[in-house]
Amino acid sequence: MINTYITHPTVFPFLAEKPWQVVENLCEQVSRLIETLGDEYEVKDGVAIHQSAVIGHNVTIKAPAIISANCFVGSNSYLRGGVFMAPGAKVGISCEVKTSVLLEGCAIAHFNFIGDSIIGHDVNIEAGAILCNHYNEREDDTVYVHIDEKRISTGLHKFGSLVGDGCRIGANAVLSPGSLLKPRTIVRRLELVEQDPV
């Protein structure tokens, strides 16, 4: 199922068939992957940063995390809860990325929140977009996804989005929990994506 949305990357070998399973076990997976990295990474307190990566001022990165070759993390950003950035991924200034996989060539602009999500190759997310990971307004806050007209429970209380390769997400757009975007989807500025409107 996940291969319908993204090209499977060899740099992150732990992608499961169901994207929410990746998110659920991401901390463990990133920690295991850190143990296999070469000398081109500096590893300190569970955070691995490639020597070619650029990290801005006042960035907080909490373990476990991998920042791969030629990545960029802008000033005042906050990465936590298990984060994997594939080669060439970019995070702009003042972003929060939590428990997420960012694949090759994706670009997250400034002032974004990316929660419990998988971002495909060559995705561009403009400023101020929010990938929500939790329903605080529902009595049952379990996140559901819709696949082939079927409503499927993830079994999780926190799961954000699977954003397919080549997607474009406009400024100040909001993706509700459980959003699955097929490759090259365009989300307009200020648009709300709500695939499970219960």
PDB file of N, CA and C in Angstrom, residues 91-155:
ATOM      1  N   VAL A  91      14.462  21.510   5.997  1.00  0.00           N
ATOM      2  CA  VAL A  91      13.476  22.018   6.951  1.00  0.00           C
ATOM      3  C   VAL A  91      13.793  23.487   7.167  1.00  0.00           C
ATOM      4  N   GLY A  92      12.824  24.359   6.936  1.00  0.00           N
ATOM      5  CA  GLY A  92      13.047  25.792   7.062  1.00  0.00           C
ATOM      6  C   GLY A  92      13.088  26.268   8.504  1.00  0.00           C
ATOM      7  N   ILE A  93      13.173  27.570   8.672  1.00  0.00           N
ATOM      8  CA  ILE A  93      13.302  28.133  10.013  1.00  0.00           C
ATOM      9  C   ILE A  93      12.007  27.971  10.807  1.00  0.00           C
ATOM     10  N   SER A  94      12.187  27.819  12.113  1.00  0.00           N
ATOM     11  CA  SER A  94      11.081  27.816  13.075  1.00  0.00           C
ATOM     12  C   SER A  94      10.018  26.765  12.761  1.00  0.00           C
ATOM     13  N   CYS A  95      10.454  25.572  12.362  1.00  0.00           N
ATOM     14  CA  CYS A  95       9.541  24.445  12.134  1.00  0.00           C
ATOM     15  C   CYS A  95       9.614  23.481  13.305  1.00  0.00           C
ATOM     16  N   GLU A  96       8.549  22.704  13.482  1.00  0.00           N
ATOM     17  CA  GLU A  96       8.595  21.569  14.396  1.00  0.00           C
ATOM     18  C   GLU A  96       8.308  20.310  13.595  1.00  0.00           C
ATOM     19  N   VAL A  97       9.202  19.332  13.720  1.00  0.00           N
ATOM     20  CA  VAL A  97       9.033  18.035  13.060  1.00  0.00           C
ATOM     21  C   VAL A  97       9.051  16.977  14.147  1.00  0.00           C
ATOM     22  N   LYS A  98       7.975  16.204  14.241  1.00  0.00           N
ATOM     23  CA  LYS A  98       7.850  15.220  15.307  1.00  0.00           C
ATOM     24  C   LYS A  98       7.560  13.842  14.705  1.00  0.00           C
ATOM     25  N   THR A  99       8.394  12.871  15.051  1.00  0.00           N
ATOM     26  CA  THR A  99       8.193  11.467  14.675  1.00  0.00           C
ATOM     27  C   THR A  99       7.845  11.336  13.194  1.00  0.00           C
ATOM     28  N   SER A 100       8.783  11.746  12.329  1.00  0.00           N
ATOM     29  CA  SER A 100       8.496  11.775  10.898  1.00  0.00           C
ATOM     30  C   SER A 100       9.688  11.345  10.061  1.00  0.00           C
ATOM     31  N   VAL A 101       9.373  10.861   8.855  1.00  0.00           N
ATOM     32  CA  VAL A 101      10.361  10.509   7.844  1.00  0.00           C
ATOM     33  C   VAL A 101      10.245  11.528   6.716  1.00  0.00           C
ATOM     34  N   LEU A 102      11.360  12.188   6.396  1.00  0.00           N
ATOM     35  CA  LEU A 102      11.404  13.154   5.300  1.00  0.00           C
ATOM     36  C   LEU A 102      12.320  12.586   4.231  1.00  0.00           C
ATOM     37  N   LEU A 103      11.776  12.249   3.084  1.00  0.00           N
ATOM     38  CA  LEU A 103      12.555  11.562   2.053  1.00  0.00           C
ATOM     39  C   LEU A 103      13.297  12.528   1.134  1.00  0.00           C
ATOM     40  N   GLU A 104      14.083  11.966   0.225  1.00  0.00           N
ATOM     41  CA  GLU A 104      15.038  12.736  -0.572  1.00  0.00           C
ATOM     42  C   GLU A 104      14.394  13.907  -1.291  1.00  0.00           C
ATOM     43  N   GLY A 105      15.061  15.053  -1.171  1.00  0.00           N
ATOM     44  CA  GLY A 105      14.682  16.224  -1.941  1.00  0.00           C
ATOM     45  C   GLY A 105      13.426  16.933  -1.488  1.00  0.00           C
ATOM     46  N   CYS A 106      12.824  16.513  -0.374  1.00  0.00           N
ATOM     47  CA  CYS A 106      11.630  17.232   0.075  1.00  0.00           C
ATOM     48  C   CYS A 106      12.048  18.537   0.737  1.00  0.00           C
ATOM     49  N   ALA A 107      11.173  19.522   0.663  1.00  0.00           N
ATOM     50  CA  ALA A 107      11.462  20.848   1.221  1.00  0.00           C
ATOM     51  C   ALA A 107      10.282  21.311   2.061  1.00  0.00           C
ATOM     52  N   ILE A 108      10.552  21.514   3.336  1.00  0.00           N
ATOM     53  CA  ILE A 108       9.561  22.016   4.270  1.00  0.00           C
ATOM     54  C   ILE A 108       9.912  23.483   4.520  1.00  0.00           C
ATOM     55  N   ALA A 109       9.052  24.396   4.151  1.00  0.00           N
ATOM     56  CA  ALA A 109       9.349  25.821   4.318  1.00  0.00           C
ATOM     57  C   ALA A 109       9.267  26.208   5.804  1.00  0.00           C
ATOM     58  N   HIS A 110       9.300  27.493   6.087  1.00  0.00           N
ATOM     59  CA  HIS A 110       9.342  27.975   7.467  1.00  0.00           C
ATOM     60  C   HIS A 110       7.957  27.944   8.131  1.00  0.00           C
ATOM     61  N   PHE A 111       7.996  27.867   9.468  1.00  0.00           N
ATOM     62  CA  PHE A 111       6.793  27.937  10.313  1.00  0.00           C
ATOM     63  C   PHE A 111       5.796  26.813  10.033  1.00  0.00           C
ATOM     64  N   ASN A 112       6.292  25.601   9.840  1.00  0.00           N
ATOM     65  CA  ASN A 112       5.431  24.440   9.614  1.00  0.00           C
ATOM     66  C   ASN A 112       5.466  23.498  10.817  1.00  0.00           C
ATOM     67  N   PHE A 113       4.385  22.719  10.978  1.00  0.00           N
ATOM     68  CA  PHE A 113       4.377  21.593  11.912  1.00  0.00           C
ATOM     69  C   PHE A 113       4.124  20.328  11.119  1.00  0.00           C
ATOM     70  N   ILE A 114       5.036  19.363  11.265  1.00  0.00           N
ATOM     71  CA  ILE A 114       4.929  18.059  10.611  1.00  0.00           C
ATOM     72  C   ILE A 114       4.871  17.026  11.729  1.00  0.00           C
ATOM     73  N   GLY A 115       3.697  16.410  11.949  1.00  0.00           N
ATOM     74  CA  GLY A 115       3.547  15.489  13.066  1.00  0.00           C
ATOM     75  C   GLY A 115       3.257  14.071  12.628  1.00  0.00           C
ATOM     76  N   ASP A 116       4.088  13.119  13.059  1.00  0.00           N
ATOM     77  CA  ASP A 116       3.850  11.680  12.876  1.00  0.00           C
ATOM     78  C   ASP A 116       3.512  11.349  11.423  1.00  0.00           C
ATOM     79  N   SER A 117       4.376  11.784  10.523  1.00  0.00           N
ATOM     80  CA  SER A 117       4.075  11.721   9.092  1.00  0.00           C
ATOM     81  C   SER A 117       5.237  11.146   8.290  1.00  0.00           C
ATOM     82  N   ILE A 118       4.925  10.770   7.044  1.00  0.00           N
ATOM     83  CA  ILE A 118       5.928  10.359   6.068  1.00  0.00           C
ATOM     84  C   ILE A 118       5.792  11.294   4.872  1.00  0.00           C
ATOM     85  N   ILE A 119       6.880  11.973   4.550  1.00  0.00           N
ATOM     86  CA  ILE A 119       6.885  12.951   3.467  1.00  0.00           C
ATOM     87  C   ILE A 119       7.707  12.366   2.320  1.00  0.00           C
ATOM     88  N   GLY A 120       7.097  12.240   1.146  1.00  0.00           N
ATOM     89  CA  GLY A 120       7.729  11.589   0.011  1.00  0.00           C
ATOM     90  C   GLY A 120       8.815  12.406  -0.658  1.00  0.00           C
ATOM     91  N   HIS A 121       9.388  11.827  -1.703  1.00  0.00           N
ATOM     92  CA  HIS A 121      10.453  12.466  -2.468  1.00  0.00           C
ATOM     93  C   HIS A 121       9.936  13.714  -3.179  1.00  0.00           C
ATOM     94  N   ASP A 122      10.771  14.741  -3.209  1.00  0.00           N
ATOM     95  CA  ASP A 122      10.494  15.940  -4.007  1.00  0.00           C
ATOM     96  C   ASP A 122       9.148  16.585  -3.650  1.00  0.00           C
ATOM     97  N   VAL A 123       8.762  16.504  -2.398  1.00  0.00           N
ATOM     98  CA  VAL A 123       7.561  17.195  -1.913  1.00  0.00           C
ATOM     99  C   VAL A 123       7.954  18.610  -1.519  1.00  0.00           C
ATOM    100  N   ASN A 124       7.082  19.573  -1.824  1.00  0.00           N
ATOM    101  CA  ASN A 124       7.314  20.947  -1.388  1.00  0.00           C
ATOM    102  C   ASN A 124       6.126  21.388  -0.538  1.00  0.00           C
ATOM    103  N   ILE A 125       6.431  21.835   0.675  1.00  0.00           N
ATOM    104  CA  ILE A 125       5.404  22.316   1.600  1.00  0.00           C
ATOM    105  C   ILE A 125       5.697  23.781   1.893  1.00  0.00           C
ATOM    106  N   GLU A 126       4.787  24.651   1.483  1.00  0.00           N
ATOM    107  CA  GLU A 126       4.986  26.081   1.677  1.00  0.00           C
ATOM    108  C   GLU A 126       4.803  26.472   3.145  1.00  0.00           C
ATOM    109  N   ALA A 127       5.090  27.743   3.414  1.00  0.00           N
ATOM    110  CA  ALA A 127       5.125  28.252   4.782  1.00  0.00           C
ATOM    111  C   ALA A 127       3.791  28.125   5.504  1.00  0.00           C
ATOM    112  N   GLY A 128       3.879  27.813   6.785  1.00  0.00           N
ATOM    113  CA  GLY A 128       2.712  27.848   7.648  1.00  0.00           C
ATOM    114  C   GLY A 128       1.775  26.660   7.544  1.00  0.00           C
ATOM    115  N   ALA A 129       2.123  25.641   6.772  1.00  0.00           N
ATOM    116  CA  ALA A 129       1.257  24.467   6.650  1.00  0.00           C
ATOM    117  C   ALA A 129       1.370  23.596   7.905  1.00  0.00           C
ATOM    118  N   ILE A 130       0.275  22.937   8.233  1.00  0.00           N
ATOM    119  CA  ILE A 130       0.203  22.101   9.425  1.00  0.00           C
ATOM    120  C   ILE A 130      -0.243  20.700   9.029  1.00  0.00           C
ATOM    121  N   LEU A 131       0.545  19.691   9.395  1.00  0.00           N
ATOM    122  CA  LEU A 131       0.155  18.297   9.217  1.00  0.00           C
ATOM    123  C   LEU A 131      -0.228  17.761  10.585  1.00  0.00           C
ATOM    124  N   CYS A 132      -1.523  17.841  10.891  1.00  0.00           N
ATOM    125  CA  CYS A 132      -2.022  17.491  12.220  1.00  0.00           C
ATOM    126  C   CYS A 132      -1.868  15.993  12.480  1.00  0.00           C
ATOM    127  N   ASN A 133      -1.695  15.654  13.754  1.00  0.00           N
ATOM    128  CA  ASN A 133      -1.481  14.257  14.111  1.00  0.00           C
ATOM    129  C   ASN A 133      -2.435  13.739  15.183  1.00  0.00           C
ATOM    130  N   HIS A 134      -3.399  14.558  15.606  1.00  0.00           N
ATOM    131  CA  HIS A 134      -4.237  14.166  16.745  1.00  0.00           C
ATOM    132  C   HIS A 134      -5.583  14.889  16.669  1.00  0.00           C
ATOM    133  N   TYR A 135      -6.661  14.161  16.992  1.00  0.00           N
ATOM    134  CA  TYR A 135      -7.993  14.770  17.087  1.00  0.00           C
ATOM    135  C   TYR A 135      -8.283  15.090  18.554  1.00  0.00           C
ATOM    136  N   ASN A 136      -8.209  16.355  18.921  1.00  0.00           N
ATOM    137  CA  ASN A 136      -8.533  16.695  20.308  1.00  0.00           C
ATOM    138  C   ASN A 136     -10.013  17.030  20.476  1.00  0.00           C
ATOM    139  N   GLU A 137     -10.752  17.075  19.359  1.00  0.00           N
ATOM    140  CA  GLU A 137     -12.166  17.440  19.425  1.00  0.00           C
ATOM    141  C   GLU A 137     -13.093  16.227  19.391  1.00  0.00           C
ATOM    142  N   ARG A 138     -12.531  15.019  19.262  1.00  0.00           N
ATOM    143  CA  ARG A 138     -13.355  13.814  19.164  1.00  0.00           C
ATOM    144  C   ARG A 138     -13.266  13.001  20.443  1.00  0.00           C
ATOM    145  N   GLU A 139     -14.399  12.457  20.861  1.00  0.00           N
ATOM    146  CA  GLU A 139     -14.392  11.595  22.042  1.00  0.00           C
ATOM    147  C   GLU A 139     -13.548  10.353  21.778  1.00  0.00           C
ATOM    148  N   ASP A 140     -13.708   9.752  20.595  1.00  0.00           N
ATOM    149  CA  ASP A 140     -12.826   8.665  20.157  1.00  0.00           C
ATOM    150  C   ASP A 140     -11.774   9.286  19.253  1.00  0.00           C
ATOM    151  N   ASP A 141     -10.565   9.447  19.773  1.00  0.00           N
ATOM    152  CA  ASP A 141      -9.525  10.143  19.005  1.00  0.00           C
ATOM    153  C   ASP A 141      -8.644   9.197  18.195  1.00  0.00           C
ATOM    154  N   THR A 142      -9.087   7.950  18.008  1.00  0.00           N
ATOM    155  CA  THR A 142      -8.356   7.029  17.142  1.00  0.00           C
ATOM    156  C   THR A 142      -8.334   7.590  15.721  1.00  0.00           C
ATOM    157  N   VAL A 143      -7.174   7.514  15.084  1.00  0.00           N
ATOM    158  CA  VAL A 143      -7.042   8.032  13.725  1.00  0.00           C
ATOM    159  C   VAL A 143      -7.411   6.935  12.723  1.00  0.00           C
ATOM    160  N   TYR A 144      -8.281   7.292  11.772  1.00  0.00           N
ATOM    161  CA  TYR A 144      -8.693   6.393  10.704  1.00  0.00           C
ATOM    162  C   TYR A 144      -8.176   6.924   9.370  1.00  0.00           C
ATOM    163  N   VAL A 145      -7.936   6.007   8.440  1.00  0.00           N
ATOM    164  CA  VAL A 145      -7.587   6.380   7.070  1.00  0.00           C
ATOM    165  C   VAL A 145      -8.644   5.799   6.139  1.00  0.00           C
ATOM    166  N   HIS A 146      -8.729   6.361   4.940  1.00  0.00           N
ATOM    167  CA  HIS A 146      -9.675   5.877   3.940  1.00  0.00           C
ATOM    168  C   HIS A 146      -8.890   5.359   2.735  1.00  0.00           C
ATOM    169  N   ILE A 147      -9.049   4.056   2.451  1.00  0.00           N
ATOM    170  CA  ILE A 147      -8.351   3.407   1.338  1.00  0.00           C
ATOM    171  C   ILE A 147      -9.370   2.606   0.548  1.00  0.00           C
ATOM    172  N   ASP A 148      -9.460   2.875  -0.754  1.00  0.00           N
ATOM    173  CA  ASP A 148     -10.413   2.159  -1.616  1.00  0.00           C
ATOM    174  C   ASP A 148     -11.823   2.183  -1.030  1.00  0.00           C
ATOM    175  N   GLU A 149     -12.241   3.348  -0.570  1.00  0.00           N
ATOM    176  CA  GLU A 149     -13.573   3.576  -0.021  1.00  0.00           C
ATOM    177  C   GLU A 149     -13.838   2.794   1.265  1.00  0.00           C
ATOM    178  N   LYS A 150     -12.788   2.330   1.910  1.00  0.00           N
ATOM    179  CA  LYS A 150     -12.935   1.649   3.197  1.00  0.00           C
ATOM    180  C   LYS A 150     -12.325   2.507   4.297  1.00  0.00           C
ATOM    181  N   ARG A 151     -13.012   2.597   5.422  1.00  0.00           N
ATOM    182  CA  ARG A 151     -12.507   3.311   6.596  1.00  0.00           C
ATOM    183  C   ARG A 151     -11.753   2.312   7.468  1.00  0.00           C
ATOM    184  N   ILE A 152     -10.462   2.577   7.657  1.00  0.00           N
ATOM    185  CA  ILE A 152      -9.581   1.628   8.339  1.00  0.00           C
ATOM    186  C   ILE A 152      -8.975   2.292   9.567  1.00  0.00           C
ATOM    187  N   SER A 153      -9.060   1.627  10.699  1.00  0.00           N
ATOM    188  CA  SER A 153      -8.465   2.141  11.926  1.00  0.00           C
ATOM    189  C   SER A 153      -6.958   1.914  11.915  1.00  0.00           C
ATOM    190  N   THR A 154      -6.205   2.943  12.285  1.00  0.00           N
ATOM    191  CA  THR A 154      -4.760   2.768  12.456  1.00  0.00           C
ATOM    192  C   THR A 154      -4.429   2.171  13.813  1.00  0.00           C
ATOM    193  N   GLY A 155      -5.391   2.248  14.735  1.00  0.00           N
ATOM    194  CA  GLY A 155      -5.132   1.802  16.099  1.00  0.00           C
ATOM    195  C   GLY A 155      -4.303   2.795  16.895  1.00  0.00           C
TER     196      GLY A 155
END
